[in-house]
Structure formats: structure tokens, C-alpha cells
Amino acid sequence: MIELKTAPYAALLLRIATGVLFLAHGLTKVFVFTIPGTVAYFESLGFPAIFAYLTIFAELGGGLALILGVATRAVSLVLLPVLLGAVWVHSSNGWMFTNQGGGWEYPLFWATAQASLILLGSGAYALKHPMISKLLGKYA
């Protein structure tokens, strides 16, 4: 049974935790691996360069939107393919993320967390803008 009084706070914690992680991963791609390095890595995997830019944008913008609670369901839905792509990229490294190159267990868990946010919504202390709510309806 779901505790309706505390569920909004559970969604808030999940939203902020994953938002911070997305920001950290996006900033790592920009400042540690560098944008050209990230592009080269994506191309080495056979992806077009645009996927690297889209991933960085999704991680930075999506992370910030999740922290603020802006269009949480829609943002989580957009981030889900990024995470499933990470599962695929890491699949040859085995299950554990501590394996060399990182396994696929961590991005799969993270994808599950985003799917949970799609179902839960923003939770407590989310920024809600009437225009976004009107545009996205129940996905806001």
C-alpha cells in the first residue's frame, strides 16, 4: 500500500537525487572528458556526433528540470532513451558497474528510477507553470 501522505516527498527525493546525478554526468562530459572528447567517444561507438551533444543537453537540462520539478514526467520520459542507450553501451562489460568500463546494472537501475518518476510525477515542492501544465497536461 502507498502512504499517500509521504509519497510526494518520496518523489521529491527521487527527483532531486536523479537530477543531481544527471547534472554531475553532464558536467563530467563537458569539463572532464570535454565536449570534443565526448563526441569522439560517441563516434567510436558508431553513434553520430549529434548524439553526444543531445546527451549532454539532456543530462544538463534534464538534471536541472528534475531538481526544480519542471515537467518531471515529460523530462523523465525524454531521459529514458539516454539511459537505455547507456545500458546498451555498457552491456558488454558485464553486470556490475564496478567492472572495467562500467557494467549495465547502474544505468538500468537509473532507468527504473526515471520510469518510477514517470509514474509518480513531480511530488512535493515542484515548480509548476500554467503554460507548461496546459501544454503537457498530465505529463507536466
mmCIF file of C-alpha atoms in Angstrom:
data_model
loop_
_atom_site.group_PDB
_atom_site.id
_atom_site.type_symbol
_atom_site.label_atom_id
_atom_site.label_comp_id
_atom_site.label_asym_id
_atom_site.label_seq_id
_atom_site.Cartn_x
_atom_site.Cartn_y
_atom_site.Cartn_z
ATOM 1 C CA MET A 1 0.000 0.000 0.000
ATOM 2 C CA ILE A 2 1.218 3.509 -0.812
ATOM 3 C CA GLU A 3 1.362 6.015 2.020
ATOM 4 C CA LEU A 4 -0.326 8.975 0.367
ATOM 5 C CA LYS A 5 0.936 11.497 2.926
ATOM 6 C CA THR A 6 4.601 10.751 2.319
ATOM 7 C CA ALA A 7 4.558 9.706 -1.365
ATOM 8 C CA PRO A 8 5.045 13.299 -2.617
ATOM 9 C CA TYR A 9 8.219 13.538 -0.523
ATOM 10 C CA ALA A 10 9.475 10.208 -1.853
ATOM 11 C CA ALA A 11 9.003 11.529 -5.395
ATOM 12 C CA LEU A 12 10.809 14.730 -4.369
ATOM 13 C CA LEU A 13 13.815 12.759 -3.083
ATOM 14 C CA LEU A 14 13.947 10.593 -6.200
ATOM 15 C CA ARG A 15 13.570 13.622 -8.452
ATOM 16 C CA ILE A 16 16.361 15.601 -6.773
ATOM 17 C CA ALA A 17 18.726 12.634 -6.472
ATOM 18 C CA THR A 18 18.445 11.710 -10.137
ATOM 19 C CA GLY A 19 18.548 15.373 -11.169
ATOM 20 C CA VAL A 20 21.831 15.886 -9.319
ATOM 21 C CA LEU A 21 23.254 12.713 -10.892
ATOM 22 C CA PHE A 22 22.269 13.855 -14.388
ATOM 23 C CA LEU A 23 23.903 17.235 -13.779
ATOM 24 C CA ALA A 24 27.065 15.542 -12.494
ATOM 25 C CA HIS A 25 27.260 13.266 -15.538
ATOM 26 C CA GLY A 26 26.602 16.121 -17.960
ATOM 27 C CA LEU A 27 29.197 18.357 -16.312
ATOM 28 C CA THR A 28 31.703 15.488 -16.376
ATOM 29 C CA LYS A 29 31.186 15.170 -20.132
ATOM 30 C CA VAL A 30 31.783 18.922 -20.531
ATOM 31 C CA PHE A 31 34.647 19.595 -18.099
ATOM 32 C CA VAL A 32 36.447 16.258 -17.640
ATOM 33 C CA PHE A 33 36.022 14.360 -20.899
ATOM 34 C CA THR A 34 35.457 17.667 -22.779
ATOM 35 C CA ILE A 35 32.860 18.073 -25.472
ATOM 36 C CA PRO A 36 35.242 17.054 -28.297
ATOM 37 C CA GLY A 37 36.313 14.015 -26.247
ATOM 38 C CA THR A 38 32.690 13.035 -25.622
ATOM 39 C CA VAL A 39 31.898 13.439 -29.324
ATOM 40 C CA ALA A 40 34.895 11.269 -30.239
ATOM 41 C CA TYR A 41 33.783 8.590 -27.761
ATOM 42 C CA PHE A 42 30.250 8.513 -29.159
ATOM 43 C CA GLU A 43 31.631 8.287 -32.690
ATOM 44 C CA SER A 44 33.925 5.421 -31.618
ATOM 45 C CA LEU A 45 30.766 3.560 -30.575
ATOM 46 C CA GLY A 46 29.261 4.142 -34.017
ATOM 47 C CA PHE A 47 26.863 6.911 -32.984
ATOM 48 C CA PRO A 48 26.627 10.157 -34.938
ATOM 49 C CA ALA A 49 28.247 13.168 -33.235
ATOM 50 C CA ILE A 50 24.856 14.798 -32.687
ATOM 51 C CA PHE A 51 24.025 12.057 -30.135
ATOM 52 C CA ALA A 52 26.859 13.301 -27.910
ATOM 53 C CA TYR A 53 25.521 16.853 -27.993
ATOM 54 C CA LEU A 54 21.956 15.678 -27.388
ATOM 55 C CA THR A 55 23.088 13.536 -24.462
ATOM 56 C CA ILE A 56 24.978 16.408 -22.855
ATOM 57 C CA PHE A 57 21.993 18.705 -23.351
ATOM 58 C CA ALA A 58 19.589 16.065 -21.968
ATOM 59 C CA GLU A 59 21.749 15.458 -18.909
ATOM 60 C CA LEU A 60 22.295 19.131 -18.094
ATOM 61 C CA GLY A 61 18.836 20.432 -18.979
ATOM 62 C CA GLY A 62 17.051 17.353 -17.718
ATOM 63 C CA GLY A 63 19.000 17.345 -14.468
ATOM 64 C CA LEU A 64 18.128 20.972 -13.792
ATOM 65 C CA ALA A 65 14.465 20.419 -14.718
ATOM 66 C CA LEU A 66 14.254 17.427 -12.378
ATOM 67 C CA ILE A 67 15.803 19.330 -9.479
ATOM 68 C CA LEU A 68 13.321 22.160 -9.989
ATOM 69 C CA GLY A 69 10.408 19.820 -10.649
ATOM 70 C CA VAL A 70 9.570 21.264 -14.051
ATOM 71 C CA ALA A 71 7.644 18.860 -16.312
ATOM 72 C CA THR A 72 9.028 15.876 -14.404
ATOM 73 C CA ARG A 73 7.091 13.188 -16.260
ATOM 74 C CA ALA A 74 7.987 14.551 -19.698
ATOM 75 C CA VAL A 75 11.640 15.108 -18.758
ATOM 76 C CA SER A 76 11.920 11.593 -17.324
ATOM 77 C CA LEU A 77 10.374 10.202 -20.498
ATOM 78 C CA VAL A 78 12.947 12.055 -22.631
ATOM 79 C CA LEU A 79 15.812 10.871 -20.399
ATOM 80 C CA LEU A 80 14.763 7.228 -20.532
ATOM 81 C CA PRO A 81 16.246 6.564 -24.024
ATOM 82 C CA VAL A 82 19.530 8.157 -22.887
ATOM 83 C CA LEU A 83 19.688 5.677 -20.030
ATOM 84 C CA LEU A 84 18.665 2.714 -22.159
ATOM 85 C CA GLY A 85 21.441 3.722 -24.554
ATOM 86 C CA ALA A 86 23.850 3.658 -21.611
ATOM 87 C CA VAL A 87 22.600 0.162 -20.705
ATOM 88 C CA TRP A 88 23.375 -0.937 -24.259
ATOM 89 C CA VAL A 89 26.815 0.746 -24.292
ATOM 90 C CA HIS A 90 27.790 -0.915 -21.000
ATOM 91 C CA SER A 91 26.162 -4.294 -21.709
ATOM 92 C CA SER A 92 29.367 -5.909 -22.979
ATOM 93 C CA ASN A 93 31.134 -5.009 -19.709
ATOM 94 C CA GLY A 94 29.029 -7.362 -17.587
ATOM 95 C CA TRP A 95 26.506 -6.764 -14.845
ATOM 96 C CA MET A 96 28.394 -4.836 -12.141
ATOM 97 C CA PHE A 97 29.128 -1.176 -12.727
ATOM 98 C CA THR A 98 32.429 -1.668 -10.854
ATOM 99 C CA ASN A 99 33.650 -3.819 -13.770
ATOM 100 C CA GLN A 100 36.186 -2.217 -16.073
ATOM 101 C CA GLY A 101 34.302 0.150 -18.365
ATOM 102 C CA GLY A 102 31.250 0.004 -16.075
ATOM 103 C CA GLY A 103 28.590 -2.682 -16.240
ATOM 104 C CA TRP A 104 24.950 -2.231 -17.097
ATOM 105 C CA GLU A 105 23.393 -2.599 -13.622
ATOM 106 C CA TYR A 106 23.724 1.092 -12.679
ATOM 107 C CA PRO A 107 22.198 2.605 -15.835
ATOM 108 C CA LEU A 108 19.402 0.006 -15.670
ATOM 109 C CA PHE A 109 18.626 0.988 -12.071
ATOM 110 C CA TRP A 110 18.705 4.633 -13.079
ATOM 111 C CA ALA A 111 16.304 3.930 -15.975
ATOM 112 C CA THR A 112 13.984 2.235 -13.485
ATOM 113 C CA ALA A 113 14.163 5.318 -11.260
ATOM 114 C CA GLN A 114 13.156 7.520 -14.210
ATOM 115 C CA ALA A 115 10.301 5.154 -15.074
ATOM 116 C CA SER A 116 9.172 5.500 -11.453
ATOM 117 C CA LEU A 117 9.151 9.287 -11.809
ATOM 118 C CA ILE A 118 7.073 8.974 -14.970
ATOM 119 C CA LEU A 119 4.512 7.091 -12.892
ATOM 120 C CA LEU A 120 4.808 9.229 -9.730
ATOM 121 C CA GLY A 121 5.097 12.717 -11.132
ATOM 122 C CA SER A 122 6.915 15.664 -9.578
ATOM 123 C CA GLY A 123 5.989 15.211 -5.956
ATOM 124 C CA ALA A 124 6.404 17.953 -3.378
ATOM 125 C CA TYR A 125 7.971 21.377 -3.964
ATOM 126 C CA ALA A 126 7.842 21.268 -7.752
ATOM 127 C CA LEU A 127 7.720 24.376 -9.889
ATOM 128 C CA LYS A 128 4.527 24.310 -11.866
ATOM 129 C CA HIS A 129 3.972 26.794 -14.628
ATOM 130 C CA PRO A 130 0.425 27.039 -16.005
ATOM 131 C CA MET A 131 1.648 27.241 -19.607
ATOM 132 C CA ILE A 132 3.763 24.085 -19.236
ATOM 133 C CA SER A 133 0.888 22.310 -17.499
ATOM 134 C CA LYS A 134 -1.509 23.290 -20.285
ATOM 135 C CA LEU A 135 0.934 22.185 -22.984
ATOM 136 C CA LEU A 136 1.942 18.865 -21.413
ATOM 137 C CA GLY A 137 -1.243 18.060 -19.483
ATOM 138 C CA LYS A 138 -0.749 15.057 -17.207
ATOM 139 C CA TYR A 139 2.912 14.748 -18.294
ATOM 140 C CA ALA A 140 3.851 18.086 -16.692
#
